[in-house]
GROMACS .gro file of C-alpha atoms in nm:
model
  460
    1UNK     CA    1   0.736   3.984  -1.280
    2UNK     CA    2   0.381   3.860  -1.305
    3UNK     CA    3   0.475   3.650  -1.608
    4UNK     CA    4   0.761   3.490  -1.414
    5UNK     CA    5   0.531   3.404  -1.126
    6UNK     CA    6   0.290   3.236  -1.366
    7UNK     CA    7   0.569   3.029  -1.520
    8UNK     CA    8   0.687   2.922  -1.176
    9UNK     CA    9   0.334   2.810  -1.087
   10UNK     CA   10   0.306   2.611  -1.410
   11UNK     CA   11   0.644   2.448  -1.349
   12UNK     CA   12   0.551   2.338  -0.999
   13UNK     CA   13   0.209   2.210  -1.108
   14UNK     CA   14   0.345   2.007  -1.398
   15UNK     CA   15   0.621   1.860  -1.185
   16UNK     CA   16   0.368   1.752  -0.925
   17UNK     CA   17   0.136   1.609  -1.192
   18UNK     CA   18   0.401   1.358  -1.288
   19UNK     CA   19   0.348   1.176  -0.962
   20UNK     CA   20  -0.025   1.129  -0.942
   21UNK     CA   21  -0.146   1.123  -0.575
   22UNK     CA   22   0.014   1.040  -0.244
   23UNK     CA   23   0.017   0.681  -0.119
   24UNK     CA   24   0.084   0.553   0.232
   25UNK     CA   25   0.109   0.179   0.187
   26UNK     CA   26  -0.020  -0.091  -0.045
   27UNK     CA   27  -0.326  -0.310  -0.091
   28UNK     CA   28  -0.193  -0.637   0.062
   29UNK     CA   29  -0.140  -0.461   0.394
   30UNK     CA   30  -0.492  -0.318   0.408
   31UNK     CA   31  -0.720  -0.574   0.240
   32UNK     CA   32  -0.508  -0.882   0.181
   33UNK     CA   33  -0.376  -1.038  -0.136
   34UNK     CA   34  -0.558  -1.325  -0.307
   35UNK     CA   35  -0.919  -1.421  -0.238
   36UNK     CA   36  -0.837  -1.699   0.007
   37UNK     CA   37  -0.636  -1.475   0.239
   38UNK     CA   38  -0.880  -1.185   0.208
   39UNK     CA   39  -1.176  -1.412   0.290
   40UNK     CA   40  -1.000  -1.525   0.609
   41UNK     CA   41  -0.918  -1.167   0.719
   42UNK     CA   42  -0.551  -1.231   0.629
   43UNK     CA   43  -0.516  -1.470   0.925
   44UNK     CA   44  -0.299  -1.708   0.721
   45UNK     CA   45   0.058  -1.651   0.843
   46UNK     CA   46   0.076  -2.021   0.938
   47UNK     CA   47  -0.141  -2.148   0.653
   48UNK     CA   48  -0.065  -1.975   0.320
   49UNK     CA   49   0.103  -2.204   0.064
   50UNK     CA   50   0.000  -2.036  -0.264
   51UNK     CA   51   0.138  -1.717  -0.422
   52UNK     CA   52  -0.002  -1.508  -0.133
   53UNK     CA   53   0.261  -1.662   0.096
   54UNK     CA   54   0.499  -1.421  -0.074
   55UNK     CA   55   0.338  -1.157   0.147
   56UNK     CA   56   0.190  -1.345   0.443
   57UNK     CA   57   0.480  -1.582   0.518
   58UNK     CA   58   0.750  -1.674   0.262
   59UNK     CA   59   0.820  -2.004   0.441
   60UNK     CA   60   0.479  -2.136   0.334
   61UNK     CA   61   0.582  -2.141  -0.032
   62UNK     CA   62   0.759  -2.473   0.019
   63UNK     CA   63   0.426  -2.621   0.128
   64UNK     CA   64   0.297  -2.600  -0.231
   65UNK     CA   65   0.236  -2.943  -0.384
   66UNK     CA   66   0.331  -2.840  -0.738
   67UNK     CA   67   0.375  -2.556  -0.982
   68UNK     CA   68   0.087  -2.310  -0.962
   69UNK     CA   69  -0.012  -1.989  -1.142
   70UNK     CA   70  -0.263  -1.740  -1.000
   71UNK     CA   71  -0.436  -1.429  -1.129
   72UNK     CA   72  -0.706  -1.227  -0.960
   73UNK     CA   73  -0.878  -0.891  -0.935
   74UNK     CA   74  -1.010  -0.699  -0.635
   75UNK     CA   75  -1.213  -0.380  -0.597
   76UNK     CA   76  -1.260  -0.175  -0.281
   77UNK     CA   77  -1.518   0.101  -0.251
   78UNK     CA   78  -1.427   0.351   0.022
   79UNK     CA   79  -1.705   0.556   0.178
   80UNK     CA   80  -1.517   0.754   0.443
   81UNK     CA   81  -1.687   1.066   0.574
   82UNK     CA   82  -1.627   1.379   0.780
   83UNK     CA   83  -1.921   1.562   0.934
   84UNK     CA   84  -2.150   1.343   0.726
   85UNK     CA   85  -1.996   1.447   0.391
   86UNK     CA   86  -1.779   1.226   0.166
   87UNK     CA   87  -1.406   1.279   0.220
   88UNK     CA   88  -1.312   1.211  -0.141
   89UNK     CA   89  -1.107   0.902  -0.059
   90UNK     CA   90  -1.051   0.712  -0.383
   91UNK     CA   91  -1.164   0.357  -0.450
   92UNK     CA   92  -0.890   0.095  -0.478
   93UNK     CA   93  -0.871  -0.171  -0.748
   94UNK     CA   94  -0.610  -0.374  -0.930
   95UNK     CA   95  -0.469  -0.710  -1.031
   96UNK     CA   96  -0.309  -0.955  -0.791
   97UNK     CA   97  -0.129  -1.273  -0.882
   98UNK     CA   98   0.191  -1.471  -0.892
   99UNK     CA   99   0.345  -1.813  -0.918
  100UNK     CA  100   0.496  -2.084  -0.699
  101UNK     CA  101   0.760  -2.321  -0.838
  102UNK     CA  102   0.862  -2.602  -0.595
  103UNK     CA  103   1.150  -2.845  -0.641
  104UNK     CA  104   1.427  -3.023  -0.453
  105UNK     CA  105   1.807  -2.999  -0.428
  106UNK     CA  106   2.001  -3.288  -0.273
  107UNK     CA  107   1.675  -3.419  -0.135
  108UNK     CA  108   1.587  -3.089   0.038
  109UNK     CA  109   1.253  -2.940  -0.076
  110UNK     CA  110   1.257  -2.578  -0.182
  111UNK     CA  111   1.025  -2.335  -0.362
  112UNK     CA  112   1.052  -2.005  -0.543
  113UNK     CA  113   0.763  -1.761  -0.545
  114UNK     CA  114   0.659  -1.433  -0.705
  115UNK     CA  115   0.372  -1.220  -0.575
  116UNK     CA  116   0.242  -0.889  -0.705
  117UNK     CA  117  -0.033  -0.630  -0.679
  118UNK     CA  118  -0.065  -0.396  -0.979
  119UNK     CA  119  -0.304  -0.099  -0.941
  120UNK     CA  120  -0.490  -0.034  -1.264
  121UNK     CA  121  -0.487   0.347  -1.231
  122UNK     CA  122  -0.111   0.405  -1.210
  123UNK     CA  123   0.196   0.264  -1.042
  124UNK     CA  124   0.258   0.535  -0.783
  125UNK     CA  125   0.055   0.819  -0.631
  126UNK     CA  126   0.123   1.128  -0.425
  127UNK     CA  127  -0.086   1.420  -0.305
  128UNK     CA  128   0.068   1.720  -0.131
  129UNK     CA  129  -0.150   1.859   0.149
  130UNK     CA  130  -0.087   2.103   0.430
  131UNK     CA  131  -0.063   1.933   0.768
  132UNK     CA  132  -0.366   2.133   0.883
  133UNK     CA  133  -0.580   1.996   0.599
  134UNK     CA  134  -0.802   1.704   0.715
  135UNK     CA  135  -0.722   1.373   0.542
  136UNK     CA  136  -0.770   1.002   0.613
  137UNK     CA  137  -0.401   0.943   0.665
  138UNK     CA  138  -0.405   0.562   0.659
  139UNK     CA  139  -0.644   0.524   0.366
  140UNK     CA  140  -0.621   0.839   0.154
  141UNK     CA  141  -0.496   0.691  -0.176
  142UNK     CA  142  -0.258   0.473   0.026
  143UNK     CA  143  -0.310   0.162  -0.181
  144UNK     CA  144  -0.221   0.273  -0.531
  145UNK     CA  145   0.138   0.155  -0.518
  146UNK     CA  146   0.293  -0.127  -0.717
  147UNK     CA  147   0.393  -0.421  -0.495
  148UNK     CA  148   0.622  -0.704  -0.604
  149UNK     CA  149   0.789  -0.972  -0.391
  150UNK     CA  150   1.036  -1.247  -0.478
  151UNK     CA  151   1.101  -1.516  -0.216
  152UNK     CA  152   1.274  -1.850  -0.168
  153UNK     CA  153   1.179  -2.115   0.089
  154UNK     CA  154   1.335  -2.445   0.203
  155UNK     CA  155   1.233  -2.736   0.428
  156UNK     CA  156   1.554  -2.856   0.600
  157UNK     CA  157   1.358  -3.082   0.836
  158UNK     CA  158   1.013  -3.240   0.794
  159UNK     CA  159   0.880  -3.015   1.071
  160UNK     CA  160   1.052  -2.687   0.977
  161UNK     CA  161   1.011  -2.449   0.681
  162UNK     CA  162   1.216  -2.131   0.640
  163UNK     CA  163   1.176  -1.859   0.376
  164UNK     CA  164   1.268  -1.505   0.288
  165UNK     CA  165   1.325  -1.257   0.013
  166UNK     CA  166   1.273  -0.901  -0.095
  167UNK     CA  167   0.965  -0.693  -0.160
  168UNK     CA  168   0.969  -0.400  -0.401
  169UNK     CA  169   0.762  -0.083  -0.406
  170UNK     CA  170   0.750   0.190  -0.671
  171UNK     CA  171   0.860   0.544  -0.587
  172UNK     CA  172   0.895   0.853  -0.805
  173UNK     CA  173   1.141   1.135  -0.870
  174UNK     CA  174   1.045   1.427  -1.092
  175UNK     CA  175   1.186   1.750  -1.225
  176UNK     CA  176   1.076   2.039  -1.446
  177UNK     CA  177   1.285   2.311  -1.604
  178UNK     CA  178   1.188   2.621  -1.806
  179UNK     CA  179   1.441   2.828  -2.000
  180UNK     CA  180   1.413   3.106  -2.256
  181UNK     CA  181   1.288   3.456  -2.306
  182UNK     CA  182   0.946   3.597  -2.209
  183UNK     CA  183   0.803   3.925  -2.338
  184UNK     CA  184   0.560   4.098  -2.103
  185UNK     CA  185   0.403   4.326  -2.364
  186UNK     CA  186   0.403   4.067  -2.647
  187UNK     CA  187   0.352   3.730  -2.479
  188UNK     CA  188   0.299   3.551  -2.812
  189UNK     CA  189   0.652   3.642  -2.912
  190UNK     CA  190   0.796   3.468  -2.607
  191UNK     CA  191   1.031   3.180  -2.677
  192UNK     CA  192   1.038   2.931  -2.393
  193UNK     CA  193   1.160   2.573  -2.373
  194UNK     CA  194   1.068   2.325  -2.104
  195UNK     CA  195   1.212   1.991  -2.003
  196UNK     CA  196   1.037   1.725  -1.797
  197UNK     CA  197   1.222   1.443  -1.625
  198UNK     CA  198   1.056   1.170  -1.418
  199UNK     CA  199   1.188   0.836  -1.292
  200UNK     CA  200   1.004   0.541  -1.139
  201UNK     CA  201   1.244   0.394  -0.884
  202UNK     CA  202   1.221   0.087  -0.661
  203UNK     CA  203   1.247   0.063  -0.285
  204UNK     CA  204   1.338  -0.276  -0.139
  205UNK     CA  205   1.270  -0.418   0.205
  206UNK     CA  206   1.326  -0.767   0.353
  207UNK     CA  207   1.072  -1.034   0.434
  208UNK     CA  208   1.148  -1.338   0.652
  209UNK     CA  209   0.933  -1.623   0.776
  210UNK     CA  210   0.928  -1.967   0.929
  211UNK     CA  211   0.666  -2.235   0.972
  212UNK     CA  212   0.678  -2.515   1.228
  213UNK     CA  213   0.460  -2.825   1.207
  214UNK     CA  214   0.302  -2.893   1.546
  215UNK     CA  215   0.231  -3.264   1.500
  216UNK     CA  216  -0.132  -3.335   1.413
  217UNK     CA  217  -0.248  -3.003   1.558
  218UNK     CA  218  -0.139  -2.789   1.264
  219UNK     CA  219   0.125  -2.520   1.212
  220UNK     CA  220   0.284  -2.225   1.387
  221UNK     CA  221   0.405  -1.937   1.169
  222UNK     CA  222   0.626  -1.636   1.232
  223UNK     CA  223   0.676  -1.351   0.980
  224UNK     CA  224   0.888  -1.038   0.976
  225UNK     CA  225   0.839  -0.752   0.729
  226UNK     CA  226   1.092  -0.470   0.721
  227UNK     CA  227   1.021  -0.099   0.719
  228UNK     CA  228   1.005   0.085   0.388
  229UNK     CA  229   0.995   0.455   0.310
  230UNK     CA  230   0.928   0.594  -0.036
  231UNK     CA  231   1.108   0.927  -0.073
  232UNK     CA  232   0.963   1.180  -0.313
  233UNK     CA  233   1.180   1.444  -0.481
  234UNK     CA  234   1.051   1.729  -0.698
  235UNK     CA  235   1.277   1.997  -0.848
  236UNK     CA  236   1.158   2.287  -1.059
  237UNK     CA  237   1.384   2.550  -1.215
  238UNK     CA  238   1.309   2.864  -1.414
  239UNK     CA  239   1.606   3.031  -1.585
  240UNK     CA  240   1.544   3.305  -1.841
  241UNK     CA  241   1.496   3.667  -1.931
  242UNK     CA  242   1.192   3.891  -1.888
  243UNK     CA  243   1.164   4.158  -2.159
  244UNK     CA  244   0.960   4.464  -2.052
  245UNK     CA  245   0.951   4.734  -2.323
  246UNK     CA  246   1.313   4.670  -2.418
  247UNK     CA  247   1.435   4.640  -2.059
  248UNK     CA  248   1.578   4.291  -2.007
  249UNK     CA  249   1.569   4.141  -1.658
  250UNK     CA  250   1.751   3.805  -1.615
  251UNK     CA  251   1.604   3.590  -1.342
  252UNK     CA  252   1.635   3.243  -1.192
  253UNK     CA  253   1.387   3.064  -0.970
  254UNK     CA  254   1.458   2.732  -0.797
  255UNK     CA  255   1.207   2.514  -0.613
  256UNK     CA  256   1.309   2.201  -0.423
  257UNK     CA  257   1.066   1.972  -0.239
  258UNK     CA  258   1.147   1.659  -0.037
  259UNK     CA  259   0.897   1.439   0.143
  260UNK     CA  260   0.803   1.080   0.226
  261UNK     CA  261   0.573   0.958  -0.051
  262UNK     CA  262   0.476   0.639   0.130
  263UNK     CA  263   0.555   0.451   0.449
  264UNK     CA  264   0.531   0.085   0.544
  265UNK     CA  265   0.596   0.013   0.912
  266UNK     CA  266   0.793  -0.292   1.013
  267UNK     CA  267   0.575  -0.579   1.133
  268UNK     CA  268   0.605  -0.906   1.321
  269UNK     CA  269   0.327  -1.164   1.283
  270UNK     CA  270   0.267  -1.472   1.499
  271UNK     CA  271   0.017  -1.715   1.345
  272UNK     CA  272  -0.146  -2.040   1.455
  273UNK     CA  273  -0.335  -2.278   1.227
  274UNK     CA  274  -0.533  -2.558   1.396
  275UNK     CA  275  -0.585  -2.847   1.153
  276UNK     CA  276  -0.665  -3.140   1.382
  277UNK     CA  277  -1.015  -3.184   1.234
  278UNK     CA  278  -1.019  -3.307   0.877
  279UNK     CA  279  -1.109  -3.044   0.615
  280UNK     CA  280  -1.134  -2.772   0.885
  281UNK     CA  281  -0.879  -2.500   0.955
  282UNK     CA  282  -0.905  -2.243   1.234
  283UNK     CA  283  -0.642  -1.969   1.215
  284UNK     CA  284  -0.543  -1.700   1.462
  285UNK     CA  285  -0.287  -1.426   1.389
  286UNK     CA  286  -0.148  -1.146   1.605
  287UNK     CA  287   0.048  -0.868   1.430
  288UNK     CA  288   0.269  -0.602   1.590
  289UNK     CA  289   0.287  -0.290   1.373
  290UNK     CA  290   0.558  -0.029   1.436
  291UNK     CA  291   0.353   0.283   1.360
  292UNK     CA  292   0.554   0.491   1.612
  293UNK     CA  293   0.833   0.512   1.351
  294UNK     CA  294   0.603   0.693   1.106
  295UNK     CA  295   0.747   1.016   0.968
  296UNK     CA  296   0.546   1.325   0.883
  297UNK     CA  297   0.437   1.343   0.516
  298UNK     CA  298   0.469   1.723   0.518
  299UNK     CA  299   0.694   1.840   0.235
  300UNK     CA  300   1.022   2.012   0.317
  301UNK     CA  301   1.031   2.285   0.055
  302UNK     CA  302   1.293   2.545  -0.032
  303UNK     CA  303   1.251   2.821  -0.290
  304UNK     CA  304   1.479   3.102  -0.403
  305UNK     CA  305   1.432   3.385  -0.653
  306UNK     CA  306   1.736   3.565  -0.797
  307UNK     CA  307   1.703   3.868  -1.027
  308UNK     CA  308   1.978   4.073  -1.195
  309UNK     CA  309   1.828   4.422  -1.204
  310UNK     CA  310   1.954   4.669  -1.467
  311UNK     CA  311   2.139   4.979  -1.341
  312UNK     CA  312   1.903   5.246  -1.222
  313UNK     CA  313   1.607   5.008  -1.188
  314UNK     CA  314   1.506   4.957  -0.826
  315UNK     CA  315   1.300   4.640  -0.763
  316UNK     CA  316   1.200   4.509  -0.422
  317UNK     CA  317   1.225   4.129  -0.428
  318UNK     CA  318   1.015   3.917  -0.195
  319UNK     CA  319   1.197   3.720   0.071
  320UNK     CA  320   1.237   3.347   0.027
  321UNK     CA  321   0.943   3.163   0.189
  322UNK     CA  322   1.012   3.013   0.526
  323UNK     CA  323   1.046   2.634   0.527
  324UNK     CA  324   0.752   2.437   0.664
  325UNK     CA  325   0.796   2.316   1.021
  326UNK     CA  326   0.642   1.969   1.059
  327UNK     CA  327   0.455   1.909   1.382
  328UNK     CA  328   0.559   1.576   1.545
  329UNK     CA  329   0.294   1.310   1.486
  330UNK     CA  330   0.355   1.068   1.775
  331UNK     CA  331   0.174   0.772   1.619
  332UNK     CA  332   0.140   0.466   1.842
  333UNK     CA  333   0.239   0.103   1.783
  334UNK     CA  334  -0.051  -0.139   1.771
  335UNK     CA  335  -0.135  -0.508   1.793
  336UNK     CA  336  -0.380  -0.641   1.534
  337UNK     CA  337  -0.571  -0.965   1.612
  338UNK     CA  338  -0.712  -1.170   1.324
  339UNK     CA  339  -0.928  -1.483   1.309
  340UNK     CA  340  -1.002  -1.693   1.001
  341UNK     CA  341  -1.191  -2.018   0.941
  342UNK     CA  342  -1.202  -2.248   0.638
  343UNK     CA  343  -1.401  -2.564   0.578
  344UNK     CA  344  -1.359  -2.761   0.254
  345UNK     CA  345  -1.685  -2.934   0.161
  346UNK     CA  346  -1.641  -3.242  -0.064
  347UNK     CA  347  -1.936  -3.187  -0.297
  348UNK     CA  348  -1.937  -3.456  -0.564
  349UNK     CA  349  -1.741  -3.675  -0.800
  350UNK     CA  350  -1.510  -3.970  -0.759
  351UNK     CA  351  -1.204  -3.969  -0.537
  352UNK     CA  352  -0.895  -3.852  -0.728
  353UNK     CA  353  -0.527  -3.860  -0.644
  354UNK     CA  354  -0.386  -3.506  -0.658
  355UNK     CA  355  -0.025  -3.451  -0.761
  356UNK     CA  356   0.192  -3.400  -0.453
  357UNK     CA  357  -0.077  -3.498  -0.200
  358UNK     CA  358  -0.095  -3.826  -0.014
  359UNK     CA  359  -0.472  -3.826   0.047
  360UNK     CA  360  -0.722  -3.853  -0.244
  361UNK     CA  361  -0.985  -3.580  -0.280
  362UNK     CA  362  -1.330  -3.551  -0.434
  363UNK     CA  363  -1.339  -3.428  -0.792
  364UNK     CA  364  -1.540  -3.120  -0.689
  365UNK     CA  365  -1.490  -2.938  -0.360
  366UNK     CA  366  -1.630  -2.611  -0.225
  367UNK     CA  367  -1.427  -2.423   0.039
  368UNK     CA  368  -1.626  -2.195   0.273
  369UNK     CA  369  -1.442  -1.919   0.459
  370UNK     CA  370  -1.497  -1.640   0.709
  371UNK     CA  371  -1.280  -1.402   0.909
  372UNK     CA  372  -1.264  -1.100   1.138
  373UNK     CA  373  -0.996  -0.841   1.219
  374UNK     CA  374  -0.988  -0.550   1.460
  375UNK     CA  375  -0.744  -0.265   1.389
  376UNK     CA  376  -0.708  -0.001   1.658
  377UNK     CA  377  -0.617   0.342   1.523
  378UNK     CA  378  -0.248   0.429   1.574
  379UNK     CA  379  -0.319   0.803   1.542
  380UNK     CA  380  -0.363   0.998   1.868
  381UNK     CA  381  -0.660   1.237   1.907
  382UNK     CA  382  -0.611   1.534   1.672
  383UNK     CA  383  -0.692   1.807   1.922
  384UNK     CA  384  -0.413   2.038   1.802
  385UNK     CA  385  -0.326   2.198   1.468
  386UNK     CA  386  -0.288   1.876   1.267
  387UNK     CA  387  -0.581   1.679   1.123
  388UNK     CA  388  -0.465   1.326   1.044
  389UNK     CA  389  -0.801   1.154   1.055
  390UNK     CA  390  -0.850   0.789   1.154
  391UNK     CA  391  -1.074   0.573   1.372
  392UNK     CA  392  -1.077   0.208   1.477
  393UNK     CA  393  -1.165  -0.042   1.205
  394UNK     CA  394  -1.369  -0.365   1.226
  395UNK     CA  395  -1.356  -0.592   0.920
  396UNK     CA  396  -1.577  -0.895   0.856
  397UNK     CA  397  -1.498  -1.117   0.559
  398UNK     CA  398  -1.662  -1.408   0.376
  399UNK     CA  399  -1.554  -1.623   0.086
  400UNK     CA  400  -1.614  -1.940  -0.108
  401UNK     CA  401  -1.469  -2.128  -0.400
  402UNK     CA  402  -1.506  -2.408  -0.650
  403UNK     CA  403  -1.218  -2.654  -0.682
  404UNK     CA  404  -1.199  -2.896  -0.973
  405UNK     CA  405  -0.941  -3.153  -0.870
  406UNK     CA  406  -0.725  -3.320  -1.134
  407UNK     CA  407  -0.934  -3.209  -1.434
  408UNK     CA  408  -0.698  -3.369  -1.688
  409UNK     CA  409  -0.362  -3.519  -1.769
  410UNK     CA  410  -0.197  -3.178  -1.808
  411UNK     CA  411  -0.348  -3.027  -1.495
  412UNK     CA  412  -0.283  -3.299  -1.238
  413UNK     CA  413  -0.330  -3.065  -0.946
  414UNK     CA  414  -0.649  -2.855  -0.952
  415UNK     CA  415  -0.828  -2.565  -1.115
  416UNK     CA  416  -0.950  -2.335  -0.838
  417UNK     CA  417  -1.178  -2.034  -0.849
  418UNK     CA  418  -1.204  -1.842  -0.520
  419UNK     CA  419  -1.411  -1.533  -0.443
  420UNK     CA  420  -1.429  -1.308  -0.140
  421UNK     CA  421  -1.610  -1.010   0.009
  422UNK     CA  422  -1.524  -0.777   0.296
  423UNK     CA  423  -1.713  -0.518   0.496
  424UNK     CA  424  -1.510  -0.274   0.706
  425UNK     CA  425  -1.695  -0.058   0.957
  426UNK     CA  426  -1.523   0.249   1.102
  427UNK     CA  427  -1.751   0.368   1.386
  428UNK     CA  428  -1.803   0.743   1.388
  429UNK     CA  429  -1.582   0.930   1.629
  430UNK     CA  430  -1.595   1.295   1.742
  431UNK     CA  431  -1.275   1.499   1.771
  432UNK     CA  432  -1.290   1.813   1.985
  433UNK     CA  433  -1.021   2.075   1.926
  434UNK     CA  434  -0.831   2.222   2.222
  435UNK     CA  435  -0.836   2.567   2.058
  436UNK     CA  436  -1.192   2.696   2.001
  437UNK     CA  437  -1.054   2.926   1.728
  438UNK     CA  438  -0.911   2.635   1.525
  439UNK     CA  439  -0.990   2.700   1.157
  440UNK     CA  440  -1.108   2.339   1.107
  441UNK     CA  441  -1.291   2.307   1.437
  442UNK     CA  442  -1.447   1.997   1.590
  443UNK     CA  443  -1.533   1.720   1.344
  444UNK     CA  444  -1.696   1.378   1.318
  445UNK     CA  445  -1.530   1.099   1.119
  446UNK     CA  446  -1.637   0.746   1.026
  447UNK     CA  447  -1.749   0.534   0.735
  448UNK     CA  448  -1.746   0.197   0.563
  449UNK     CA  449  -1.539   0.007   0.308
  450UNK     CA  450  -1.671  -0.271   0.085
  451UNK     CA  451  -1.432  -0.506  -0.099
  452UNK     CA  452  -1.488  -0.793  -0.340
  453UNK     CA  453  -1.274  -0.996  -0.575
  454UNK     CA  454  -1.181  -1.329  -0.720
  455UNK     CA  455  -0.869  -1.538  -0.789
  456UNK     CA  456  -0.819  -1.816  -1.044
  457UNK     CA  457  -0.541  -2.067  -0.976
  458UNK     CA  458  -0.408  -2.346  -1.194
  459UNK     CA  459  -0.206  -2.604  -0.996
  460UNK     CA  460  -0.008  -2.846  -1.213
   0.00000   0.00000   0.00000
């Protein structure tokens, strides 16, 4: 029976290895998408008109002045700690980009947009942990998930823009099966076959947005993002015969695990962009995040061992393990305020007429940006048996760029290089357990996150 137990362990381990490590959400929701949005602390729900509008507000896509292609890269270094020691939270890095293609039908402006974030260490991650094991629940590998959004926007009136579409996330299903004959006394004579099956599936959720022009003051934006859950399924089966000194014992072992691989709460964003002063934009966003709908990531596992014992052979089989009982999490909804500022400095060069814009611009311009966001933790104090670690987060961001307007006959828009940096500070917080005999005990948690990246855009 020892050999069977080893095979079962191998089956479960290989099945789990197919799905790298657990993710909770995706990079756009935590650090922004595109250098312009990230540099302004993602306070661009009323002001994004490039590919990033596919996440921030699909209605803004129709504000693009021409066809544009964007490609960028961002890297986030996470230094999150417990009791002064690193928590092992992985760094996050990947490609971000997309396109915007505007046009008109029957005189009504419209635009189609694609936006994506592609992690460069895999498309989907999971990590199975006991609910008592301490982990940074909102940041522990949460960002290594493929994100793709396709949206369409129209401008039915000069003052109104409406957009919407679907966003896609990558989820995983895996299975492992072992069949054959195992010899206890002569393991090298065992004949076993295994089969691995894994699928990368997509989960879709809706995105809707509108943008209203408020005269000369600027724009008002409203965005809705639907909830998304990434289910994870793992099945492992062992079906074979154990040969012990000529005594054959048929057995079957089945393992079934179901959990939520990732969760994106539904969100509503209200954004204001003040543009009364030429070349200056002051943006304010307020986001409601429905964290109270969050489901426990604890795996629901069932296992069963069946053995056909030969006549006269008495074997005591262990009972099936009891299913895990998930402790209710009771996360709280939160409001997230964001502020972003951008000033475009006309550096040098002659005035040039840009395709799709009424006002000429300098040949070279340098945008300067800054932002701030405060995110209150949605996780209640972990004084009981669970240890879902989180603290409040303060993020300061800076960014700049170099815009080369109308560089040639082919590129009648602009060639833009934007860069950004972010510093997130999570002030240390002490959690005191209600039970002095708790096996984890009281703990301190806090840390920092540092992000940087760049985006290159060609506007035709």
